[in-house]
Short mmCIF file of C-alpha atoms and ligand atoms in Angstrom, two decimals:
data_model
loop_
_atom_site.label_atom_id
_atom_site.label_comp_id
_atom_site.label_asym_id
_atom_site.label_seq_id
_atom_site.Cartn_x
_atom_site.Cartn_y
_atom_site.Cartn_z
CA MET A 73 140.96 -204.70 160.75
CA SER A 74 139.66 -201.55 159.05
CA LEU A 75 138.34 -202.14 155.58
CA HIS A 76 140.50 -200.71 152.81
CA PRO A 77 138.46 -198.29 150.62
CA SER A 78 138.83 -200.41 147.50
CA ILE A 79 137.54 -203.54 149.24
CA GLY A 80 134.43 -201.58 150.17
CA MET A 81 133.74 -200.89 146.49
CA PHE A 82 132.72 -204.53 145.99
CA ASP A 83 129.44 -206.03 147.19
CA VAL A 84 129.26 -208.82 149.73
CA ALA A 85 126.34 -211.26 149.85
CA GLU A 86 126.05 -214.05 152.45
CA ASP A 87 129.65 -213.45 153.51
CA ILE A 88 130.89 -213.93 149.95
CA LEU A 89 132.48 -211.22 147.87
CA ALA A 90 130.65 -210.43 144.62
CA VAL A 91 132.12 -209.11 141.39
CA GLY A 92 129.82 -207.50 138.85
CA GLY A 93 126.92 -208.86 140.91
CA ILE A 94 128.18 -212.47 140.75
CA ARG A 95 129.27 -214.39 143.85
CA LEU A 96 132.93 -215.22 143.81
CA ASP A 97 132.50 -218.98 144.32
CA ARG A 98 130.11 -219.12 141.39
CA LEU A 99 132.39 -216.96 139.30
CA ALA A 100 135.30 -219.31 140.03
CA GLU A 101 133.14 -222.24 138.85
CA ARG A 102 132.23 -220.32 135.73
CA VAL A 103 135.86 -219.59 134.95
CA GLY A 104 136.65 -223.23 135.62
CA THR A 105 140.10 -222.71 137.06
CA THR A 106 142.10 -220.63 139.48
CA PRO A 107 143.94 -218.31 139.56
CA PHE A 108 142.15 -215.72 137.44
CA PHE A 109 141.71 -211.98 137.08
CA ALA A 110 138.25 -210.41 137.13
CA TYR A 111 137.43 -206.83 136.16
CA ASP A 112 134.15 -205.24 137.18
CA ARG A 113 132.52 -203.16 134.44
CA ARG A 114 130.20 -201.39 136.84
CA LEU A 115 133.08 -200.09 138.91
CA ILE A 116 134.85 -198.81 135.80
CA ASN A 117 131.64 -197.13 134.61
CA ALA A 118 131.13 -195.54 138.02
CA ARG A 119 134.71 -194.26 138.09
CA VAL A 120 134.45 -192.67 134.66
CA SER A 121 131.07 -191.09 135.49
CA TYR A 122 132.47 -189.65 138.67
CA LEU A 123 135.46 -188.22 136.84
CA ARG A 124 133.20 -186.69 134.20
CA SER A 125 131.07 -185.11 136.90
CA VAL A 126 134.07 -183.45 138.52
CA LEU A 127 136.27 -182.51 135.55
CA PRO A 128 135.26 -179.63 133.27
CA ARG A 129 133.22 -180.78 130.27
CA ASP A 130 135.78 -179.24 128.04
CA VAL A 131 138.47 -181.70 129.16
CA LYS A 132 138.68 -184.93 127.19
CA LEU A 133 139.51 -188.21 128.85
CA SER A 134 142.11 -190.55 127.43
CA TYR A 135 142.73 -194.12 128.62
CA ALA A 136 146.37 -195.23 128.85
CA VAL A 137 146.06 -198.76 127.48
CA LYS A 138 149.24 -200.06 129.06
CA ALA A 139 147.51 -200.06 132.46
CA ASN A 140 145.30 -202.92 131.23
CA PRO A 141 145.37 -203.92 127.56
CA MET A 142 142.88 -206.83 127.81
CA PRO A 143 141.04 -206.49 124.45
CA ALA A 144 137.53 -206.85 125.92
CA LEU A 145 138.31 -204.21 128.52
CA VAL A 146 139.75 -201.85 125.89
CA GLN A 147 136.56 -202.36 123.85
CA HIS A 148 134.54 -201.45 126.92
CA MET A 149 136.67 -198.36 127.54
CA ALA A 150 136.07 -197.26 123.94
CA GLY A 151 132.47 -196.54 124.90
CA LEU A 152 133.45 -194.55 127.97
CA VAL A 153 136.46 -192.38 127.14
CA ASP A 154 137.26 -189.97 124.31
CA SER A 155 140.61 -191.32 123.23
CA PHE A 156 143.37 -193.85 123.85
CA ASP A 157 147.03 -193.52 124.63
CA VAL A 158 149.11 -196.50 123.49
CA ALA A 159 152.75 -197.37 124.01
CA SER A 160 153.43 -200.23 121.56
CA ALA A 161 152.29 -201.51 118.18
CA TYR A 162 150.35 -204.27 119.94
CA GLU A 163 148.45 -201.77 122.08
CA MET A 164 147.85 -199.67 118.98
CA LYS A 165 146.35 -202.68 117.21
CA THR A 166 144.05 -203.32 120.16
CA ALA A 167 142.96 -199.68 120.18
CA LEU A 168 142.44 -199.63 116.40
CA ASP A 169 140.07 -202.60 116.75
CA THR A 170 137.66 -200.33 118.66
CA VAL A 171 135.36 -197.56 117.41
CA VAL A 172 137.79 -194.86 118.55
CA PRO A 173 139.05 -193.10 115.38
CA PRO A 174 142.81 -193.37 114.65
CA ALA A 175 143.44 -189.65 115.11
CA ARG A 176 142.17 -190.03 118.69
CA ILE A 177 144.81 -192.64 119.41
CA SER A 178 148.11 -191.22 120.57
CA PHE A 179 151.26 -193.31 120.51
CA ALA A 180 153.83 -192.35 123.16
CA GLY A 181 156.95 -193.98 124.56
CA PRO A 182 160.67 -194.05 123.92
CA GLY A 183 162.29 -196.45 121.47
CA LYS A 184 159.52 -196.77 118.92
CA THR A 185 161.01 -198.84 116.11
CA SER A 186 160.84 -197.71 112.50
CA GLN A 187 158.47 -200.62 111.92
CA GLU A 188 156.16 -199.33 114.67
CA LEU A 189 156.41 -195.79 113.30
CA SER A 190 155.46 -197.02 109.82
CA GLN A 191 152.43 -198.83 111.25
CA ALA A 192 151.45 -195.71 113.21
CA VAL A 193 151.81 -193.36 110.23
CA ALA A 194 149.89 -195.76 107.98
CA ALA A 195 147.14 -196.04 110.60
CA GLY A 196 146.90 -192.27 110.94
CA VAL A 197 147.35 -192.17 114.71
CA THR A 198 148.94 -189.22 116.49
CA ILE A 199 152.57 -189.95 117.29
CA GLU A 200 153.92 -188.33 120.44
CA MET A 201 157.54 -187.70 119.55
CA GLU A 202 160.09 -188.40 122.23
CA SER A 203 163.29 -187.17 120.51
CA ALA A 204 164.73 -185.35 117.51
CA GLY A 205 165.96 -188.67 116.14
CA GLU A 206 162.45 -190.05 116.26
CA ALA A 207 161.14 -186.94 114.45
CA THR A 208 163.64 -187.57 111.65
CA ARG A 209 162.58 -191.19 111.32
CA ILE A 210 158.87 -190.26 111.30
CA LEU A 211 159.54 -187.80 108.49
CA GLU A 212 161.36 -190.48 106.48
CA VAL A 213 158.47 -192.90 106.98
CA GLY A 214 155.96 -190.24 105.93
CA ASN A 215 157.91 -189.44 102.78
CA ARG A 216 158.21 -193.11 101.90
CA LEU A 217 154.49 -193.72 102.38
CA GLY A 218 153.34 -190.41 100.88
CA ILE A 219 151.45 -189.60 104.09
CA ARG A 220 151.80 -186.47 106.22
CA PRO A 221 152.36 -187.88 109.75
CA ARG A 222 150.28 -186.41 112.57
CA VAL A 223 152.64 -185.65 115.41
CA ALA A 224 152.61 -184.08 118.85
CA LEU A 225 155.66 -183.22 120.85
CA ARG A 226 156.14 -184.82 124.25
CA VAL A 227 157.89 -182.27 126.42
CA ASN A 228 160.21 -183.12 129.29
CA PRO A 229 159.50 -180.24 131.67
CA ASP A 230 162.16 -178.30 133.51
CA TYR A 231 160.55 -179.09 136.87
CA GLN A 232 159.74 -182.27 138.78
CA VAL A 233 156.43 -183.39 140.23
CA LYS A 234 156.92 -184.40 143.85
CA GLY A 235 155.04 -187.28 145.43
CA SER A 236 154.73 -189.42 142.33
CA GLY A 237 155.37 -193.15 142.67
CA MET A 238 157.26 -193.04 139.38
CA LYS A 239 158.88 -189.88 138.03
CA MET A 240 158.81 -189.54 134.26
CA GLY A 241 159.68 -185.89 133.76
CA GLY A 242 162.10 -183.22 134.95
CA GLY A 243 165.90 -183.48 134.93
CA PRO A 244 167.50 -185.83 132.42
CA GLN A 245 164.93 -188.29 131.03
CA GLN A 246 164.52 -190.91 128.33
CA PHE A 247 160.99 -189.51 128.00
CA GLY A 248 160.11 -186.46 125.94
CA ILE A 249 162.12 -183.61 124.53
CA ASP A 250 163.69 -181.18 127.01
CA ALA A 251 161.55 -178.05 127.11
CA GLU A 252 164.51 -175.82 126.24
CA GLN A 253 165.23 -177.88 123.09
CA VAL A 254 161.67 -177.65 121.78
CA PRO A 255 161.88 -174.25 119.97
CA GLY A 256 165.05 -175.28 118.11
CA LEU A 257 163.56 -178.62 117.12
CA LEU A 258 160.40 -176.95 115.85
CA ARG A 259 162.44 -174.50 113.76
CA HIS A 260 164.41 -177.41 112.31
CA PHE A 261 161.24 -179.26 111.25
CA ALA A 262 159.21 -176.14 110.39
CA ASP A 263 159.07 -176.55 106.64
CA THR A 264 158.79 -180.30 106.52
CA ASP A 265 155.81 -182.55 106.04
CA LEU A 266 155.22 -183.24 109.72
CA ASP A 267 151.70 -182.21 110.74
CA PHE A 268 152.30 -180.79 114.22
CA VAL A 269 149.08 -180.85 116.20
CA GLY A 270 150.29 -179.91 119.65
CA PHE A 271 152.03 -180.84 122.86
CA HIS A 272 152.01 -183.52 125.52
CA VAL A 273 153.50 -183.61 128.97
CA PHE A 274 153.43 -186.57 131.36
CA ALA A 275 155.68 -186.14 134.32
CA GLY A 276 154.81 -188.87 136.79
CA SER A 277 152.52 -191.62 137.93
CA GLN A 278 150.70 -192.80 141.08
CA ASN A 279 150.29 -189.47 142.89
CA LEU A 280 147.75 -189.26 145.73
CA HIS A 281 148.29 -185.59 146.60
CA ALA A 282 145.67 -183.31 145.07
CA ASP A 283 147.66 -180.16 145.90
CA ILE A 284 150.75 -181.44 144.10
CA LEU A 285 148.73 -182.59 141.10
CA CYS A 286 147.04 -179.16 140.95
CA ASP A 287 150.41 -177.43 140.97
CA ALA A 288 151.70 -179.81 138.31
CA LEU A 289 148.68 -179.05 136.11
CA SER A 290 149.27 -175.31 136.49
CA HIS A 291 152.95 -175.72 135.65
CA ASN A 292 152.14 -177.94 132.69
CA VAL A 293 149.62 -175.47 131.29
CA GLY A 294 152.07 -172.60 131.75
CA LEU A 295 154.83 -174.50 130.00
CA LEU A 296 152.71 -175.79 127.12
CA LEU A 297 151.09 -172.39 126.50
CA SER A 298 154.45 -170.67 126.34
CA LEU A 299 155.67 -173.29 123.87
CA ALA A 300 152.43 -172.95 121.91
CA ASP A 301 152.80 -169.19 121.79
CA ALA A 302 156.26 -169.43 120.22
CA CYS A 303 155.80 -172.51 118.04
CA GLY A 304 154.57 -171.03 114.76
CA PHE A 305 151.83 -173.59 114.07
CA HIS A 306 148.17 -173.83 114.98
CA VAL A 307 148.00 -175.80 118.24
CA ARG A 308 145.02 -178.15 118.19
CA TYR A 309 146.00 -180.55 120.98
CA LEU A 310 147.17 -180.08 124.56
CA ASN A 311 147.69 -183.27 126.55
CA LEU A 312 148.20 -182.29 130.17
CA GLY A 313 149.12 -185.78 131.41
CA GLY A 314 147.63 -187.22 134.57
CA GLY A 315 149.35 -189.31 137.18
CA PHE A 316 146.25 -189.71 139.38
CA GLY A 317 147.03 -192.40 141.94
CA ILE A 318 144.96 -195.06 143.68
CA PRO A 319 145.29 -196.15 147.33
CA TYR A 320 147.28 -199.38 147.37
CA PHE A 321 148.27 -199.55 151.00
CA GLU A 322 146.57 -199.31 154.35
CA LYS A 323 147.55 -195.74 155.14
CA ASP A 324 146.98 -194.38 151.62
CA GLN A 325 144.13 -191.90 151.35
CA PRO A 326 142.15 -191.88 148.09
CA LEU A 327 142.88 -188.92 145.86
CA ASP A 328 140.59 -185.93 146.41
CA LEU A 329 139.40 -185.13 142.91
CA LEU A 330 137.40 -181.98 143.70
CA PRO A 331 140.33 -179.52 143.90
CA ILE A 332 141.75 -181.00 140.69
CA GLY A 333 138.45 -180.43 138.88
CA GLN A 334 138.36 -176.88 140.19
CA ARG A 335 141.94 -176.16 139.15
CA LEU A 336 141.36 -177.57 135.67
CA ASN A 337 138.29 -175.42 135.35
CA ASP A 338 140.25 -172.30 136.33
CA LEU A 339 143.05 -173.17 133.91
CA ILE A 340 140.68 -173.84 131.03
CA GLU A 341 138.71 -170.65 131.51
CA GLY A 342 141.48 -168.37 132.69
CA SER A 343 144.48 -169.51 130.65
CA ILE A 344 143.78 -171.96 127.85
CA ARG A 345 140.56 -170.83 126.14
CA PRO A 346 141.53 -167.14 125.79
CA VAL A 347 144.51 -168.14 123.61
CA LEU A 348 143.55 -171.57 122.23
CA PRO A 349 139.76 -171.57 121.88
CA ASP A 350 139.51 -174.79 119.88
CA ALA A 351 142.39 -176.98 121.11
CA ARG A 352 141.55 -180.47 122.38
CA VAL A 353 142.53 -180.51 126.03
CA VAL A 354 143.21 -184.01 127.30
CA ILE A 355 143.88 -185.74 130.60
CA GLU A 356 145.28 -189.24 130.23
CA LEU A 357 144.78 -191.82 132.94
CA GLY A 358 145.52 -195.50 133.35
CA ARG A 359 145.34 -196.99 136.82
CA TYR A 360 142.87 -194.41 138.12
CA LEU A 361 140.27 -195.66 135.64
CA VAL A 362 140.71 -199.41 135.98
CA GLY A 363 143.07 -200.32 138.83
CA GLU A 364 140.52 -200.58 141.60
CA ALA A 365 137.99 -202.41 139.43
CA GLY A 366 140.14 -205.53 139.18
CA ILE A 367 140.86 -208.44 141.49
CA TYR A 368 143.23 -211.39 141.34
CA VAL A 369 141.66 -214.58 142.68
CA THR A 370 143.79 -217.49 143.81
CA ARG A 371 142.96 -220.65 145.77
CA VAL A 372 144.52 -221.95 148.96
CA ILE A 373 146.41 -225.14 148.07
CA ASP A 374 148.11 -225.79 151.37
CA ARG A 375 148.12 -224.56 154.92
CA LYS A 376 151.19 -225.15 157.02
CA VAL A 377 152.78 -224.02 160.23
CA SER A 378 156.51 -223.49 160.33
CA ARG A 379 158.11 -222.65 163.67
CA GLY A 380 155.12 -220.73 164.83
CA ARG A 381 154.24 -218.99 161.59
CA THR A 382 151.16 -220.00 159.60
CA TYR A 383 151.43 -220.03 155.84
CA LEU A 384 148.62 -220.08 153.32
CA VAL A 385 150.11 -221.40 150.10
CA VAL A 386 148.04 -220.40 147.05
CA ASP A 387 148.00 -221.54 143.43
CA GLY A 388 148.88 -218.06 142.12
CA GLY A 389 151.82 -215.80 142.71
CA LEU A 390 154.12 -213.08 141.53
CA HIS A 391 154.26 -214.58 138.02
CA HIS A 392 150.72 -213.21 137.56
CA GLN A 393 150.57 -210.32 140.00
CA LEU A 394 154.12 -209.08 140.48
CA ALA A 395 153.07 -205.76 141.98
CA ALA A 396 151.37 -207.42 144.97
CA SER A 397 154.65 -209.13 145.86
CA GLY A 398 156.29 -205.71 146.16
CA ASN A 399 158.69 -206.23 143.28
CA PHE A 400 157.26 -203.73 140.78
CA GLY A 401 158.79 -200.38 141.64
CA GLN A 402 158.28 -200.41 145.42
CA VAL A 403 161.05 -199.38 147.75
CA ILE A 404 159.58 -200.90 150.92
CA ARG A 405 157.41 -203.98 150.60
CA ARG A 406 153.87 -203.42 151.85
CA ASN A 407 150.80 -205.61 151.51
CA TYR A 408 148.18 -205.02 148.89
CA PRO A 409 144.68 -205.29 150.36
CA LEU A 410 143.58 -208.92 150.42
CA VAL A 411 140.72 -210.97 151.85
CA ILE A 412 139.42 -214.52 151.97
CA GLY A 413 136.67 -213.96 149.42
CA ASN A 414 134.40 -216.72 150.73
CA ARG A 415 134.73 -215.68 154.39
CA MET A 416 133.90 -211.99 154.32
CA GLY A 417 131.91 -212.18 157.54
CA GLY A 418 134.68 -213.69 159.63
CA GLN A 419 135.04 -211.95 162.98
CA ASP A 420 137.93 -214.03 164.28
CA CYS A 421 141.26 -213.23 162.78
CA GLU A 422 144.55 -215.06 162.63
CA THR A 423 147.90 -213.73 161.51
CA VAL A 424 149.21 -215.57 158.46
CA SER A 425 151.58 -215.15 155.57
CA VAL A 426 150.10 -215.71 152.13
CA VAL A 427 152.69 -217.06 149.72
CA GLY A 428 152.53 -217.97 146.05
CA CYS A 429 153.47 -221.27 144.44
CA LEU A 430 156.79 -220.16 142.99
CA CYS A 431 160.02 -221.52 144.41
CA THR A 432 161.41 -218.16 145.52
CA PRO A 433 161.07 -216.22 148.79
CA LEU A 434 160.10 -213.18 146.70
CA ASP A 435 156.74 -214.82 146.08
CA LEU A 436 155.07 -213.26 149.09
CA LEU A 437 151.55 -211.91 148.57
CA GLY A 438 150.62 -211.06 152.15
CA ASP A 439 153.15 -210.69 154.94
CA ASN A 440 151.74 -211.15 158.45
CA VAL A 441 148.19 -210.30 157.51
CA CYS A 442 145.21 -210.72 159.75
CA LEU A 443 142.59 -212.90 158.02
CA PRO A 444 139.66 -215.08 159.03
CA SER A 445 140.87 -218.63 159.57
CA ALA A 446 141.20 -220.08 156.06
CA GLU A 447 141.20 -223.64 154.78
CA VAL A 448 142.45 -225.42 151.72
CA GLY A 449 140.11 -224.60 148.85
CA ASP A 450 139.29 -221.08 150.05
CA LEU A 451 139.65 -218.17 147.66
CA VAL A 452 142.19 -215.46 148.41
CA VAL A 453 141.34 -212.18 146.69
CA ILE A 454 143.99 -209.55 146.06
CA PHE A 455 142.67 -206.10 145.24
CA GLN A 456 144.08 -203.33 143.05
CA ALA A 457 144.68 -205.86 140.30
CA GLY A 458 142.94 -204.00 137.48
CA ALA A 459 146.06 -202.14 136.34
CA TYR A 460 149.66 -203.28 135.91
CA GLY A 461 148.67 -206.80 136.92
CA LEU A 462 149.02 -209.66 134.47
CA THR A 463 150.83 -207.74 131.74
CA ALA A 464 153.31 -206.27 134.21
CA SER A 465 154.25 -209.70 135.57
CA PRO A 466 156.90 -212.27 134.56
CA THR A 467 154.39 -214.86 133.34
CA ALA A 468 157.00 -217.23 131.90
CA PHE A 469 158.79 -217.61 135.24
CA LEU A 470 158.42 -221.28 136.29
CA GLY A 471 156.26 -222.02 133.29
CA HIS A 472 152.80 -222.08 134.84
CA PRO A 473 149.86 -221.54 132.48
CA LEU A 474 148.53 -218.03 131.91
CA PRO A 475 145.54 -217.21 134.12
CA PRO A 476 142.24 -216.33 132.45
CA GLU A 477 141.03 -212.74 132.55
CA ILE A 478 137.33 -211.98 132.59
CA LEU A 479 135.31 -208.82 132.38
CA VAL A 480 132.08 -209.01 134.35
C1 PLP B 777 152.01 -195.11 131.86
C2 PLP B 777 151.53 -193.86 131.26
C3 PLP B 777 150.28 -193.34 131.63
C4 PLP B 777 149.39 -193.99 132.64
O1 PLP B 777 149.89 -193.91 133.94
P1 PLP B 777 148.92 -194.28 135.17
O2 PLP B 777 149.78 -194.13 136.36
O3 PLP B 777 148.47 -195.68 134.96
O4 PLP B 777 147.78 -193.33 135.13
C5 PLP B 777 149.85 -192.19 131.01
N1 PLP B 777 150.61 -191.59 130.07
C6 PLP B 777 151.82 -192.04 129.70
C7 PLP B 777 152.60 -191.33 128.67
C8 PLP B 777 152.33 -193.19 130.28
O5 PLP B 777 153.53 -193.64 129.93
#
């Protein structure tokens, strides 16, 4: 079995996986219970440093909190990134608890309630408007509170980004304002008390193709600069989106960041700075920053053979880590990388199915995987659990307790 690149990011000592320098068996004792999630600070730090070394200095880095909103992790991110992107009042609260100033927190997403908008305006965050109706409600809130709301306009581009795991731009969308409607909307709100700071475009997620991401960045810059040119206000903010993917499956190749850094550099120097010398240029990333730094650890409760197939039954499942079961936006179910964390040296390999403890056939964590022969009590580790793990899972399903999350 070839080692998946994200497994290789973790240390192994005496055949035991280590997280943040701590052996997994000891970590499990420290936590006191399984299953649990563990996030490795050092891996997050290394990822951010690498990004900073490749991206132009002039590009600011924003963390999309919805990827992993664990408060301790968000606090840690506050020391690493320049800004936060939030998508709910709860995420906004978590971000406001950090040292990141409110104006550096952007609030995106469709269906923000008037209550959420009031909280956002009162907090002084930047609201990324997703529709004309939302703009009207923000204005009402601002008038009521006597505050001039800081807003940016999220644009739904007139092109699609190919190769993204999730498309969130191009064609009809619940996200953003169609590019062709933007000039009319800006005219309509021109003499109101909305403080327009700039534009945002986010067209897709989980893309592993550097060439496509480069083209998307060029398109996004072209679109936003043409809107900026015609908008009639001083553009201070250009959020170019992101969508950088991580390798979940065996055949996935990690994203090659170098051409993206080069393209951003060309765009900054050749296109953006000549016309907008002082605008804040932002890339916003979620899973790329934290996804590979997290693992989900679950213990083997039972081992059984049914008509020739061996099952490892674990104490976790899709109620904590839905994505690994293949039920979070995947078309064809494929296995997330997984290992027996206390048998990393195992040469022999047996083919087993790893299933969770929920009473549904959907609760499949590893289908016909080749693993060292495991026993009851062993620790199964599922990788790529640092983003869209616990908070993207149906935790109430079957009523098991919530698993602890730790940052090491
Ligand atoms: C979800 C989201 C992100 C983060 O996406 P990743 O794939 O985790 O990088 C960034 N921006 C917006 C607006 C989002 O909705």
